Amino acid sequence: MIELRGMSWDHPRGHDSVVATVPHYQALNPEVSISWRTRSLQDFADYPVEKLAEMFDLILIDHPFTGFMAASGYFLPVDEHVDADCLADQAANSVGPSHRSYQANGHQWAFATDAAAHVASYRPDLMESIDAAIPDSWDAVVALAERRKGKDAQVAIPLIPVDTLMSFCSICASFGEEPFAGEDVVVSRPMGRHALELLARLREAIHPESMTWNPIRCYDRMSTTAEVAYVPVAFGYANYARHGFRPHLVRFTNVPRAADGVARGGILGGVGLTVSSFTKHPEAAFDYATYVASAQVQSGIFFEGGGQPGHRAAWLSPEVNAASSNFFLDTLETLDNAYLRPRYNGFVHVQDTAFLITHDFLKGNRSVDETLDAMDELYRGSRKD
């Protein structure tokens, strides 16, 4: 008996989805036994992935680790273990830049089995009750936030440290300047000031607990109380758009549009399925990973188990959209225009430090220019390594 061990993350989207695939795969491959364990969302970001690679055959991983995967030797390149037709299908059916987000050093390091980005969300019943339209620009977001300040049906943005940085990046990219694209500065000084000042203005008007929320906590409050009516940017979770998942349905839509009318800049998230180089059964591990990433499984078992598929066929599926209040079609423009973070080896450290810097700014402990100076210094140092 071949035994494979996988490590997921603690949410129905991250864990239940892959667990649901196991009995179906094992029915086709009775010689293979697969078990999945889960780690918290915080550990998903923080726990050393090299230690996971030593303990598990299959690991769900965040794409900013791609550079580390390529440099470390702890993971096996997908392109050396699956046939070209499979890889071509994955590339052709990527949702936005999800597939290429796992590319580095000439190799593919994971299957993009889960696709996500910053999108907007709203409670239809609450938006109707306050006679509010879905904001179509950042100016409209500020206006709605300030109008609803201190009342029910407020605007909120998840703003724990990591999400503060993610929102900063999305705002910059929305206004036409992608962060970390140059060699010396994170963004130009005028754009950096604009994004931070916009966040600071929103911080004063949005739900007062936003600074303690990640997307899941925000959506949980949004779907169980009348406190939050609209969120302009947060990583989308299709689970909350399914009837019965929470007491109140959350709908999802594209991020506030740029001046040219395009919904762009929502920072890419999502999760990739990768195979450890320590596995004793690489052929079986890649066979299972290919199965999970396939159009049929992504549109069926994986989604039905609570997943948020990475294969475009699922995003276009009438059945999948009917079961999720059109989550996928209503946000696809944003995903296709998503901002892709750097993935070079060392960027994870930049990200982990920069989010503390930006959060410190929102707490009033740094000025705009002190914040941008610190981020630029951090970024320049990482590029010299």
Coordinates of C-alpha atoms in Angstrom, one line a residue:
M1 CA 0.0 0.0 0.0
I2 CA 1.3 3.4 -1.0
E3 CA 0.6 6.0 1.8
L4 CA 0.6 9.7 1.0
R5 CA 0.3 12.4 3.6
G6 CA -0.9 15.9 2.8
M7 CA -0.9 19.2 4.7
S8 CA -3.8 21.7 4.1
W9 CA -5.0 24.8 5.9
D10 CA -7.8 25.2 8.4
H11 CA -10.9 26.4 6.4
P12 CA -13.5 24.4 4.4
R13 CA -12.1 26.0 1.3
G14 CA -8.6 24.7 2.1
H15 CA -9.2 21.4 3.9
D16 CA -12.7 20.0 3.2
S17 CA -12.1 20.5 -0.6
V18 CA -9.1 18.2 -0.8
V19 CA -10.5 15.7 1.8
A20 CA -13.5 15.3 -0.5
T21 CA -11.3 14.1 -3.4
V22 CA -9.7 11.3 -1.4
P23 CA -12.5 8.6 -1.5
H24 CA -13.1 9.2 -5.2
Y25 CA -9.4 9.0 -6.1
Q26 CA -8.9 5.9 -3.9
A27 CA -11.8 4.1 -5.5
L28 CA -9.9 4.5 -8.8
N29 CA -6.5 3.7 -7.2
P30 CA -7.1 1.2 -4.3
E31 CA -3.4 0.7 -3.9
V32 CA -3.0 4.4 -2.7
S33 CA -4.0 5.7 0.8
I34 CA -4.2 9.5 1.3
S35 CA -4.6 11.4 4.5
W36 CA -4.8 15.1 5.0
R37 CA -3.9 17.1 8.1
T38 CA -4.6 20.8 8.5
R39 CA -2.8 23.9 9.9
S40 CA -4.2 27.3 11.0
L41 CA -4.4 30.2 8.6
Q42 CA -1.6 31.9 10.6
D43 CA 0.6 28.8 10.3
F44 CA -0.2 28.7 6.6
A45 CA 1.6 32.1 6.4
D46 CA 4.3 31.6 9.1
Y47 CA 5.2 27.9 9.6
P48 CA 8.5 27.0 7.9
V49 CA 7.6 25.3 4.7
E50 CA 10.9 23.3 4.7
K51 CA 9.8 21.5 7.8
L52 CA 6.5 20.7 6.2
A53 CA 8.3 19.3 3.2
E54 CA 10.2 16.9 5.4
M55 CA 7.0 15.5 7.0
F56 CA 4.4 15.5 4.1
D57 CA 4.3 14.3 0.5
L58 CA 1.7 16.9 -0.6
I59 CA 1.5 20.5 0.6
L60 CA -0.8 23.4 -0.1
I61 CA 1.3 26.5 -0.3
D62 CA 1.1 30.2 -1.0
H63 CA 2.7 31.5 -4.3
P64 CA 5.1 34.0 -2.7
F65 CA 7.1 31.0 -1.6
T66 CA 7.7 30.0 -5.2
G67 CA 11.2 31.5 -5.2
F68 CA 12.1 29.5 -2.1
M69 CA 10.7 26.4 -3.6
A70 CA 12.9 26.8 -6.7
A71 CA 16.0 27.5 -4.6
S72 CA 15.7 25.2 -1.7
G73 CA 15.6 21.7 -3.3
Y74 CA 12.7 20.8 -0.9
F75 CA 10.1 20.5 -3.7
L76 CA 9.8 18.7 -7.0
P77 CA 9.2 20.6 -10.3
V78 CA 5.8 19.8 -11.7
D79 CA 7.0 20.0 -15.3
E80 CA 9.5 17.1 -14.8
H81 CA 6.8 14.8 -13.5
V82 CA 3.7 15.3 -15.5
D83 CA 3.1 15.2 -19.3
A84 CA 3.2 18.3 -21.5
D85 CA -0.5 18.1 -22.3
C86 CA -1.5 18.3 -18.7
L87 CA 0.7 21.3 -18.1
A88 CA -0.6 23.0 -21.3
D89 CA -4.1 22.5 -20.1
Q90 CA -3.3 24.1 -16.7
A91 CA -1.7 27.1 -18.5
A92 CA -4.5 27.6 -21.0
N93 CA -7.1 27.4 -18.2
S94 CA -5.5 29.6 -15.6
V95 CA -7.6 32.1 -13.8
G96 CA -5.6 35.3 -14.3
P97 CA -1.9 34.8 -13.5
S98 CA -2.6 31.9 -11.0
H99 CA -0.7 29.3 -13.0
R100 CA 2.4 31.4 -13.7
S101 CA 2.5 32.5 -10.1
Y102 CA 4.1 29.2 -9.4
Q103 CA 6.8 29.5 -12.0
A104 CA 10.5 30.2 -11.2
N105 CA 13.9 29.3 -12.6
G106 CA 12.3 27.8 -15.7
H107 CA 10.1 25.4 -13.8
Q108 CA 6.5 25.0 -12.6
W109 CA 6.5 24.3 -8.9
A110 CA 2.8 23.8 -8.1
F111 CA -0.7 23.2 -9.5
A112 CA -2.9 26.3 -9.1
T113 CA -5.7 24.3 -7.5
D114 CA -7.2 27.3 -5.7
A115 CA -7.6 30.8 -7.3
A116 CA -8.3 34.0 -5.4
A117 CA -7.6 37.7 -5.4
H118 CA -8.8 40.8 -3.7
V119 CA -12.4 41.3 -4.7
A120 CA -15.2 43.4 -3.3
S121 CA -18.2 42.0 -1.4
Y122 CA -21.5 43.2 -0.1
R123 CA -24.7 42.2 1.7
P124 CA -27.5 42.7 -0.8
D125 CA -30.2 43.1 1.9
L126 CA -28.2 45.7 3.8
M127 CA -27.2 47.7 0.8
E128 CA -30.9 47.8 -0.2
S129 CA -31.9 48.9 3.4
I130 CA -29.5 51.9 3.3
D131 CA -30.4 52.7 -0.3
A132 CA -26.7 52.4 -1.4
A133 CA -25.3 51.5 -4.8
I134 CA -22.2 49.3 -5.1
P135 CA -19.3 51.8 -5.1
D136 CA -17.7 52.0 -8.6
S137 CA -14.6 54.0 -7.6
W138 CA -12.4 54.6 -4.5
D139 CA -14.0 58.0 -4.1
A140 CA -17.4 56.3 -3.9
V141 CA -16.0 53.8 -1.3
V142 CA -14.8 56.7 0.9
A143 CA -18.1 58.5 0.5
L144 CA -20.0 55.4 1.6
A145 CA -17.7 54.7 4.5
E146 CA -18.0 58.2 5.8
R147 CA -21.8 58.2 5.4
R148 CA -22.2 55.0 7.4
K149 CA -19.5 55.7 10.1
G150 CA -20.8 54.7 13.5
K151 CA -24.0 53.1 12.2
D152 CA -25.0 49.6 11.2
A153 CA -24.3 48.5 7.6
Q154 CA -20.8 50.0 7.6
V155 CA -17.9 49.6 5.2
A156 CA -15.1 47.4 6.5
I157 CA -11.6 46.3 5.3
P158 CA -9.6 43.5 6.9
L159 CA -6.6 45.3 8.3
I160 CA -4.5 43.0 10.4
P161 CA -0.8 43.6 9.5
V162 CA -0.6 41.3 6.5
D163 CA -3.9 42.6 5.1
T164 CA -2.9 46.2 5.5
L165 CA 0.0 45.6 3.2
M166 CA -2.2 43.7 0.7
S167 CA -4.7 46.6 0.6
F168 CA -1.8 49.0 0.0
C169 CA -0.6 47.0 -2.9
S170 CA -4.1 46.6 -4.4
I171 CA -4.8 50.4 -4.2
C172 CA -1.4 51.2 -5.9
A173 CA -2.1 48.7 -8.6
S174 CA -5.6 49.9 -9.1
F175 CA -4.3 53.4 -9.8
G176 CA -1.9 52.0 -12.3
E177 CA 1.4 51.4 -10.5
E178 CA 2.3 47.9 -9.4
P179 CA 4.4 47.7 -6.2
F180 CA 7.8 46.1 -6.2
A181 CA 8.2 46.4 -9.9
G182 CA 11.3 48.6 -9.8
E183 CA 14.8 48.0 -8.5
D184 CA 15.0 50.7 -5.8
V185 CA 11.6 51.7 -4.5
V186 CA 8.4 49.9 -3.7
V187 CA 6.3 52.5 -5.6
S188 CA 6.9 56.1 -6.6
R189 CA 6.6 58.5 -3.7
P190 CA 3.4 60.2 -5.1
M191 CA 1.7 56.9 -5.5
G192 CA 2.8 55.6 -2.1
R193 CA 1.6 58.8 -0.4
H194 CA -1.7 58.6 -2.2
A195 CA -2.3 54.9 -1.2
L196 CA -1.3 55.4 2.4
E197 CA -3.4 58.6 2.8
L198 CA -6.4 56.8 1.3
L199 CA -6.0 53.9 3.7
A200 CA -5.6 56.3 6.6
R201 CA -8.8 58.2 5.6
L202 CA -10.7 54.9 5.3
R203 CA -9.3 53.7 8.7
E204 CA -11.1 56.6 10.4
A205 CA -14.4 55.8 8.7
I206 CA -14.7 52.0 8.5
H207 CA -15.9 49.5 11.1
P208 CA -13.8 50.1 14.2
E209 CA -12.8 46.5 14.5
S210 CA -11.3 46.3 11.0
M211 CA -7.7 46.5 12.3
T212 CA -8.3 43.1 14.1
W213 CA -9.8 41.3 11.2
N214 CA -8.5 39.0 8.5
P215 CA -10.9 38.2 5.6
I216 CA -12.4 35.2 7.3
R217 CA -13.2 37.2 10.5
C218 CA -14.6 40.0 8.4
Y219 CA -16.8 37.7 6.4
D220 CA -18.0 35.9 9.5
R221 CA -19.1 39.2 11.0
M222 CA -20.6 40.4 7.8
S223 CA -22.6 37.2 7.3
T224 CA -23.9 36.9 10.9
T225 CA -24.7 40.5 11.9
A226 CA -26.0 43.7 10.4
E227 CA -22.7 45.5 11.1
V228 CA -21.0 45.3 7.6
A229 CA -22.7 46.0 4.3
Y230 CA -19.7 46.4 2.0
V231 CA -16.0 45.5 1.7
P232 CA -14.0 47.1 -1.1
V233 CA -11.0 44.8 -1.0
A234 CA -10.3 41.4 0.6
F235 CA -9.4 37.9 -0.6
G236 CA -12.6 36.4 -1.9
Y237 CA -14.1 33.3 -0.2
A238 CA -16.8 31.7 -2.3
N239 CA -18.1 29.7 0.7
Y240 CA -19.9 32.8 2.0
A241 CA -21.8 33.1 -1.3
R242 CA -23.4 29.7 -0.8
H243 CA -26.8 29.4 0.7
G244 CA -26.7 27.9 4.1
F245 CA -23.0 28.4 4.8
R246 CA -23.8 31.3 7.2
P247 CA -27.1 32.9 8.3
H248 CA -26.8 35.8 5.7
L249 CA -25.6 35.5 2.1
V250 CA -22.6 37.6 1.0
R251 CA -22.4 38.5 -2.6
F252 CA -19.1 39.2 -4.4
T253 CA -18.2 41.6 -7.2
N254 CA -15.2 43.3 -8.9
V255 CA -12.9 45.7 -7.1
P256 CA -13.6 49.5 -7.4
R257 CA -12.8 50.5 -11.0
A258 CA -9.9 52.7 -12.2
A259 CA -10.5 55.9 -14.1
D260 CA -10.5 53.9 -17.4
G261 CA -13.4 51.7 -16.1
V262 CA -11.2 48.6 -15.7
A263 CA -11.4 46.5 -12.5
R264 CA -7.7 45.9 -11.9
G265 CA -5.2 45.7 -9.2
G266 CA -6.7 43.2 -6.8
I267 CA -3.7 41.4 -5.4
L268 CA -3.5 37.8 -6.4
G269 CA -3.9 35.1 -3.7
G270 CA -4.8 31.5 -4.1
V271 CA -3.1 28.3 -3.1
G272 CA -1.0 25.8 -5.0
L273 CA -0.6 22.0 -4.6
T274 CA 3.0 21.0 -4.5
V275 CA 5.0 17.8 -4.0
S276 CA 7.8 17.4 -1.5
S277 CA 11.2 16.2 -2.8
F278 CA 11.3 13.9 0.4
T279 CA 8.3 11.9 -0.8
K280 CA 9.0 8.2 -1.3
H281 CA 6.2 8.0 -3.9
P282 CA 6.6 10.9 -6.4
E283 CA 4.7 9.1 -9.2
A284 CA 1.7 8.5 -7.0
A285 CA 1.8 12.0 -5.5
F286 CA 1.9 13.7 -8.9
D287 CA -0.9 11.4 -10.2
Y288 CA -3.1 12.5 -7.3
A289 CA -2.1 16.2 -7.7
T290 CA -3.0 16.0 -11.4
Y291 CA -6.3 14.4 -10.5
V292 CA -7.2 17.2 -8.1
A293 CA -6.2 19.9 -10.6
S294 CA -8.2 18.5 -13.5
A295 CA -11.2 20.3 -14.9
Q296 CA -13.7 17.6 -14.0
V297 CA -12.6 17.3 -10.4
Q298 CA -12.2 21.1 -9.9
S299 CA -15.7 21.7 -11.3
G300 CA -17.2 18.8 -9.3
I301 CA -15.9 17.1 -6.2
F302 CA -13.4 19.8 -5.2
F303 CA -16.0 22.6 -5.4
E304 CA -18.8 20.6 -3.9
G305 CA -16.4 19.8 -1.0
G306 CA -16.1 23.5 -0.2
G307 CA -13.2 24.4 -2.5
Q308 CA -12.6 27.5 -4.6
P309 CA -11.2 26.0 -7.8
G310 CA -8.2 27.2 -9.7
H311 CA -9.2 25.7 -13.1
R312 CA -11.0 28.1 -15.4
A313 CA -13.6 25.5 -16.4
A314 CA -15.0 25.7 -12.9
W315 CA -15.1 29.5 -12.9
L316 CA -17.2 29.4 -16.2
S317 CA -19.4 26.5 -15.1
P318 CA -23.1 27.4 -14.9
E319 CA -23.6 24.7 -12.2
V320 CA -20.7 26.1 -10.1
N321 CA -22.0 29.6 -10.4
A322 CA -25.6 28.7 -9.7
A323 CA -24.4 27.1 -6.4
S324 CA -22.3 30.1 -5.4
S325 CA -24.5 33.1 -6.2
N326 CA -22.4 33.8 -9.3
F327 CA -19.3 34.3 -7.3
F328 CA -16.9 33.2 -10.0
L329 CA -18.4 35.0 -13.0
D330 CA -19.0 38.2 -11.0
T331 CA -15.4 38.5 -10.0
L332 CA -13.6 37.0 -13.0
E333 CA -12.7 40.4 -14.5
T334 CA -10.8 41.2 -11.3
L335 CA -9.0 37.9 -11.2
D336 CA -7.9 38.2 -14.8
N337 CA -6.5 41.7 -14.1
A338 CA -5.0 40.8 -10.7
Y339 CA -1.7 42.1 -9.5
L340 CA 1.0 39.4 -9.1
R341 CA 3.5 39.9 -6.3
P342 CA 7.2 39.1 -6.8
R343 CA 8.2 35.5 -6.0
Y344 CA 12.0 35.8 -5.8
N345 CA 13.7 34.0 -3.0
G346 CA 13.7 36.5 -0.1
F347 CA 10.5 38.3 -0.9
V348 CA 8.6 36.5 1.8
H349 CA 10.8 38.2 4.4
V350 CA 10.2 41.6 2.7
Q351 CA 6.4 41.0 2.8
D352 CA 6.5 39.8 6.5
T353 CA 8.4 42.9 7.6
A354 CA 6.6 45.4 5.3
F355 CA 3.2 44.5 6.6
L356 CA 4.3 45.4 10.1
I357 CA 5.6 48.7 8.8
T358 CA 2.3 49.6 7.1
H359 CA 0.2 48.5 10.1
D360 CA 2.4 50.7 12.3
F361 CA 1.5 53.6 10.1
L362 CA -2.3 53.0 10.4
K363 CA -1.8 52.8 14.2
G364 CA -0.3 56.4 14.0
N365 CA 3.2 55.4 14.9
R366 CA 4.9 56.4 11.6
S367 CA 4.4 59.3 9.2
V368 CA 3.7 58.6 5.5
D369 CA 7.2 59.3 4.4
E370 CA 8.8 57.4 7.3
T371 CA 6.7 54.4 6.3
L372 CA 7.7 54.6 2.6
D373 CA 11.4 55.2 3.5
A374 CA 11.3 52.0 5.7
M375 CA 9.7 50.0 3.0
D376 CA 12.1 51.2 0.3
E377 CA 15.1 50.4 2.5
L378 CA 13.8 46.9 3.2
Y379 CA 13.1 46.2 -0.4
R380 CA 16.5 47.5 -1.6
G381 CA 18.2 45.3 0.9
S382 CA 16.4 42.2 -0.3
R383 CA 17.4 42.9 -3.9
K384 CA 21.1 43.1 -3.0
D385 CA 21.1 39.6 -1.4

